[in-house]
Every structure is written in C-alpha cells, then in structure tokens.
Amino acid sequence: MQILTLPLGPLATNCYIVSVSDGAPAIVIDPGDEAQKILDMLKMHSLTLEAVLLTHGHFDHFAALNTLIDATGCDFYISKPDSLMIRDASKNFSITFMGQDISTSALAKQLVVDGDVLNLAGLEIAVMETPGHSLGSVCYRIGSAMFSGDTLFQGSCGRTDGYGGSSKSMLRSLALIRSIEEDMHIYPGHGEDTTLELEKQYNMYMKLKHVIND
C-alpha cells in the first residue's frame, strides 16, 4: 500500500492519498484545501481518484472537496451526523476560523456507520465510529494503518468544544481505540504520524482508564 501525505491549508491538515501502487485507482482522505496540489500529486503518480473519505465535517478537512469532484467526478463518503456539518458554515468552524462560508451541497455516495467495510481502489476500508471531536467523527482502518482524523494525535487528541463535540465521548472513543490489541500505524489529521503502541505508552489521554458516566 502506498500512502502519500500532503499537509494543506491554514491549519496544515494532513491529506492522505492512498493506493495500491503508482498507476492505480486511489482514495483521498480529508482533502483540506489546495485542491491543485492534490490533483498534481495524483498526476505525478499516475493515480485515478476513485473516492474521497472524510473523517469528519470540519472545513479544514473538506475544503477541496468540490474542486476534486468537479475535476474527477469522484464519489465521497462521510458519516450521517457530519454530513450536515459540511453544509453549514456556522457548524464546521469555517466562520469561526476563516470568517467565510466554506461548505458544500454535494451528496455523499454513502453515509458510513460503524462496522461498514468499503471496497474502494482495490483497498478494504473498515469504518470505526469515534465521536468526541464531532458527533460523527470516524476513523478508517486499512490493514495495519488507521487514519484517525482529529480523534487521536501524536501525544494528544482533538478538541471537543465545537459543534457536536463531547469530552466524555472523546474519552470513550480513545478507550475503544486503546482496546485494539494489534499495533497500528496512526495517520492523524494534524501533526506527525505515530503508532498505537507508542500512544498507549506515552499519550496521557490514551492512558486514562475510566470515563465518568453521563
């Protein structure tokens, strides 16, 4: 599996281009901005964009979506709760951070839920619901790789003070990730990649053992 990483936009959001190899179909995870850079990278590696996967609905994870759809005709996938956020600038942080309306009216090919398995670009992609940063945040697992969006970072986790955020849900989601027995390579929405084993050992949020009941 080939994973190409592009930090894009004002918040340096990690956009991942995933394929079996050069010259193959590809998926893009979280096209946060600067669509031309994504298109140029696809062309450089002779990749055909099949689909876009969104880990959640904040503007810095989908701002390039409309351009990619227009340029390639690709489908996209997102959870049902966050499919509403990408249509509402007051909920997806674009008004707060950018002072402008960044949204889309495009319709998802599928509204993903926990346990879904997507077969795209020759890849088997498992969906894992991890609410907390937003109500509909998900992680995507492809083999031993996990694309964690803004749920899990190297040494930290995502903020929970936005629309649909919940610190209790975040801790439950981190506990769910912590319960995965095999080591995984973590590709987060911001910052450097890491491994699940390292986060279990050093990430204070992953080390919390109990969650206060509602």
CSV table of C-alpha atoms in Angstrom, one decimal:
chain,number,residue,atom,x,y,z
A,1,MET,CA,0.0,0.0,0.0
A,2,GLN,CA,1.2,3.5,-0.9
A,3,ILE,CA,0.4,6.5,1.4
A,4,LEU,CA,1.2,10.0,0.2
A,5,THR,CA,0.8,12.8,2.7
A,6,LEU,CA,0.1,16.5,2.0
A,7,PRO,CA,-0.2,19.0,4.8
A,8,LEU,CA,-2.7,21.5,3.4
A,9,GLY,CA,-4.4,24.8,4.2
A,10,PRO,CA,-4.1,27.3,7.0
A,11,LEU,CA,-4.3,24.6,9.7
A,12,ALA,CA,-1.8,22.2,8.0
A,13,THR,CA,-4.4,19.5,7.8
A,14,ASN,CA,-2.9,16.1,6.7
A,15,CYS,CA,-4.5,15.0,3.4
A,16,TYR,CA,-3.7,11.3,2.6
A,17,ILE,CA,-3.6,9.8,-0.9
A,18,VAL,CA,-3.9,6.0,-0.6
A,19,SER,CA,-3.4,3.5,-3.4
A,20,VAL,CA,-2.1,0.0,-4.0
A,21,SER,CA,0.7,1.5,-6.1
A,22,ASP,CA,1.5,4.1,-8.7
A,23,GLY,CA,-0.7,3.9,-11.8
A,24,ALA,CA,-3.7,2.6,-9.8
A,25,PRO,CA,-7.0,4.0,-8.6
A,26,ALA,CA,-6.7,5.9,-5.4
A,27,ILE,CA,-8.7,7.3,-2.5
A,28,VAL,CA,-8.1,10.7,-0.8
A,29,ILE,CA,-8.7,11.1,2.9
A,30,ASP,CA,-9.5,14.6,4.1
A,31,PRO,CA,-8.8,17.0,1.2
A,32,GLY,CA,-8.5,20.0,3.5
A,33,ASP,CA,-7.5,22.7,1.0
A,34,GLU,CA,-5.3,23.5,-2.0
A,35,ALA,CA,-7.0,21.1,-4.4
A,36,GLN,CA,-4.5,21.7,-7.2
A,37,LYS,CA,-1.7,20.3,-5.0
A,38,ILE,CA,-3.8,17.1,-4.6
A,39,LEU,CA,-4.5,16.9,-8.3
A,40,ASP,CA,-0.8,17.5,-9.1
A,41,MET,CA,0.2,14.7,-6.8
A,42,LEU,CA,-2.3,12.3,-8.3
A,43,LYS,CA,-1.0,13.1,-11.8
A,44,MET,CA,2.6,12.8,-10.7
A,45,HIS,CA,1.9,9.2,-9.6
A,46,SER,CA,-0.5,8.4,-12.4
A,47,LEU,CA,-3.3,7.8,-9.9
A,48,THR,CA,-7.0,8.0,-10.8
A,49,LEU,CA,-9.1,9.4,-7.9
A,50,GLU,CA,-12.0,7.0,-7.2
A,51,ALA,CA,-13.3,8.4,-3.9
A,52,VAL,CA,-12.8,10.9,-1.1
A,53,LEU,CA,-13.3,9.8,2.5
A,54,LEU,CA,-13.9,12.4,5.2
A,55,THR,CA,-13.1,11.6,8.8
A,56,HIS,CA,-15.4,14.4,10.0
A,57,GLY,CA,-17.1,17.6,8.8
A,58,HIS,CA,-14.9,20.5,9.8
A,59,PHE,CA,-13.9,22.8,7.0
A,60,ASP,CA,-10.2,22.1,7.1
A,61,HIS,CA,-10.9,18.5,6.2
A,62,PHE,CA,-13.1,19.0,3.2
A,63,ALA,CA,-12.4,22.5,1.7
A,64,ALA,CA,-11.0,21.0,-1.5
A,65,LEU,CA,-13.9,18.5,-2.0
A,66,ASN,CA,-16.0,20.5,-4.5
A,67,THR,CA,-13.0,21.1,-6.8
A,68,LEU,CA,-12.0,17.4,-6.7
A,69,ILE,CA,-15.5,16.3,-7.5
A,70,ASP,CA,-15.6,18.8,-10.4
A,71,ALA,CA,-12.2,17.7,-11.7
A,72,THR,CA,-12.5,13.9,-11.4
A,73,GLY,CA,-16.2,13.0,-10.9
A,74,CYS,CA,-15.2,11.1,-7.7
A,75,ASP,CA,-17.6,9.9,-5.0
A,76,PHE,CA,-17.3,10.8,-1.4
A,77,TYR,CA,-18.1,9.2,2.0
A,78,ILE,CA,-18.9,10.7,5.4
A,79,SER,CA,-20.9,9.8,8.5
A,80,LYS,CA,-24.5,10.9,8.6
A,81,PRO,CA,-24.1,13.4,11.6
A,82,ASP,CA,-21.2,15.2,9.9
A,83,SER,CA,-22.9,15.2,6.5
A,84,LEU,CA,-24.9,18.1,8.0
A,85,MET,CA,-21.9,20.0,9.1
A,86,ILE,CA,-20.3,20.2,5.7
A,87,ARG,CA,-23.4,22.1,4.6
A,88,ASP,CA,-23.4,24.6,7.5
A,89,ALA,CA,-20.5,27.1,7.9
A,90,SER,CA,-21.7,28.0,11.4
A,91,LYS,CA,-21.2,24.4,12.5
A,92,ASN,CA,-18.0,23.4,10.6
A,93,PHE,CA,-15.7,26.1,12.1
A,94,SER,CA,-15.2,28.0,8.7
A,95,ILE,CA,-17.0,31.1,10.0
A,96,THR,CA,-15.1,30.9,13.3
A,97,PHE,CA,-11.6,30.4,11.9
A,98,MET,CA,-11.8,31.9,8.4
A,99,GLY,CA,-14.6,34.4,8.6
A,100,GLN,CA,-16.1,32.9,5.4
A,101,ASP,CA,-18.6,30.3,4.3
A,102,ILE,CA,-16.9,27.1,3.4
A,103,SER,CA,-19.5,24.4,2.6
A,104,THR,CA,-20.7,22.0,0.0
A,105,SER,CA,-24.1,20.9,-1.4
A,106,ALA,CA,-22.6,17.7,-2.9
A,107,LEU,CA,-24.3,14.5,-1.9
A,108,ALA,CA,-22.3,11.6,-0.4
A,109,LYS,CA,-22.2,8.3,-2.2
A,110,GLN,CA,-22.7,6.6,1.2
A,111,LEU,CA,-23.2,7.8,4.8
A,112,VAL,CA,-20.9,5.5,6.7
A,113,VAL,CA,-21.6,3.8,10.0
A,114,ASP,CA,-19.6,1.8,12.5
A,115,GLY,CA,-18.7,-1.6,11.0
A,116,ASP,CA,-19.1,-0.7,7.4
A,117,VAL,CA,-16.4,-2.1,5.1
A,118,LEU,CA,-15.8,-0.2,1.9
A,119,ASN,CA,-14.1,-1.7,-1.1
A,120,LEU,CA,-12.5,1.1,-3.0
A,121,ALA,CA,-9.5,1.4,-5.2
A,122,GLY,CA,-8.5,-2.2,-4.5
A,123,LEU,CA,-8.5,-1.5,-0.7
A,124,GLU,CA,-10.6,-2.8,2.1
A,125,ILE,CA,-11.5,0.0,4.4
A,126,ALA,CA,-13.2,-0.6,7.8
A,127,VAL,CA,-15.2,2.2,9.4
A,128,MET,CA,-14.9,2.8,13.1
A,129,GLU,CA,-17.1,5.4,14.8
A,130,THR,CA,-15.1,7.6,17.2
A,131,PRO,CA,-17.3,10.6,18.3
A,132,GLY,CA,-15.9,13.3,20.5
A,133,HIS,CA,-14.2,15.8,18.3
A,134,SER,CA,-17.5,15.9,16.4
A,135,LEU,CA,-20.7,13.9,16.7
A,136,GLY,CA,-19.9,11.9,13.6
A,137,SER,CA,-16.1,11.5,13.7
A,138,VAL,CA,-14.8,8.2,12.3
A,139,CYS,CA,-11.5,6.5,11.8
A,140,TYR,CA,-10.7,4.5,8.7
A,141,ARG,CA,-8.7,1.3,9.1
A,142,ILE,CA,-6.8,-0.1,6.1
A,143,GLY,CA,-4.8,-3.1,7.0
A,144,SER,CA,-2.4,-2.1,9.8
A,145,ALA,CA,-3.0,1.7,9.1
A,146,MET,CA,-5.5,3.8,10.9
A,147,PHE,CA,-6.5,7.3,9.6
A,148,SER,CA,-7.6,8.9,12.8
A,149,GLY,CA,-8.7,12.3,11.7
A,150,ASP,CA,-8.9,14.7,14.7
A,151,THR,CA,-9.6,11.9,17.2
A,152,LEU,CA,-6.1,10.8,18.0
A,153,PHE,CA,-2.9,12.8,17.5
A,154,GLN,CA,0.7,12.0,18.4
A,155,GLY,CA,0.7,12.7,22.2
A,156,SER,CA,-2.7,14.3,22.2
A,157,CYS,CA,-6.3,14.2,21.0
A,158,GLY,CA,-8.7,16.5,19.2
A,159,ARG,CA,-10.5,19.4,20.8
A,160,THR,CA,-14.1,18.8,22.0
A,161,ASP,CA,-15.5,22.4,22.3
A,162,GLY,CA,-17.0,22.6,18.8
A,163,TYR,CA,-20.5,21.8,17.5
A,164,GLY,CA,-21.3,18.2,18.4
A,165,GLY,CA,-18.1,17.8,20.5
A,166,SER,CA,-18.0,15.9,23.8
A,167,SER,CA,-15.1,15.3,26.1
A,168,LYS,CA,-16.9,12.2,27.5
A,169,SER,CA,-17.5,10.8,24.0
A,170,MET,CA,-13.8,11.5,23.2
A,171,LEU,CA,-12.6,9.5,26.2
A,172,ARG,CA,-14.9,6.6,25.2
A,173,SER,CA,-13.6,6.7,21.7
A,174,LEU,CA,-10.0,6.7,22.8
A,175,ALA,CA,-10.7,3.8,25.1
A,176,LEU,CA,-12.2,2.0,22.1
A,177,ILE,CA,-9.0,2.6,20.1
A,178,ARG,CA,-6.9,1.6,23.1
A,179,SER,CA,-8.7,-1.8,23.2
A,180,ILE,CA,-7.3,-2.7,19.8
A,181,GLU,CA,-4.8,-5.4,20.5
A,182,GLU,CA,-2.6,-5.3,17.4
A,183,ASP,CA,-0.2,-2.4,16.8
A,184,MET,CA,-1.3,0.1,14.2
A,185,HIS,CA,0.3,2.9,12.3
A,186,ILE,CA,-1.6,6.0,13.1
A,187,TYR,CA,-2.1,8.7,10.4
A,188,PRO,CA,-3.7,11.7,12.2
A,189,GLY,CA,-5.4,14.8,10.9
A,190,HIS,CA,-2.7,17.1,12.0
A,191,GLY,CA,1.0,16.6,13.0
A,192,GLU,CA,3.3,13.6,12.7
A,193,ASP,CA,2.3,10.0,12.3
A,194,THR,CA,2.8,7.6,15.1
A,195,THR,CA,1.9,4.1,16.3
A,196,LEU,CA,-0.8,2.8,18.6
A,197,GLU,CA,1.7,1.2,20.8
A,198,LEU,CA,3.5,4.5,21.4
A,199,GLU,CA,0.3,6.3,22.1
A,200,LYS,CA,-0.8,3.7,24.6
A,201,GLN,CA,2.5,4.1,26.3
A,202,TYR,CA,3.0,7.9,26.2
A,203,ASN,CA,-0.2,9.7,25.4
A,204,MET,CA,-1.9,10.8,28.6
A,205,TYR,CA,-5.3,10.8,27.1
A,206,MET,CA,-4.9,7.2,26.0
A,207,LYS,CA,-3.7,6.2,29.4
A,208,LEU,CA,-6.9,7.3,31.2
A,209,LYS,CA,-8.6,4.1,32.4
A,210,HIS,CA,-12.1,5.4,33.4
A,211,VAL,CA,-14.8,7.5,31.9
A,212,ILE,CA,-17.3,9.4,34.0
A,213,ASN,CA,-20.8,8.1,33.3
A,214,ASP,CA,-23.4,10.6,32.0
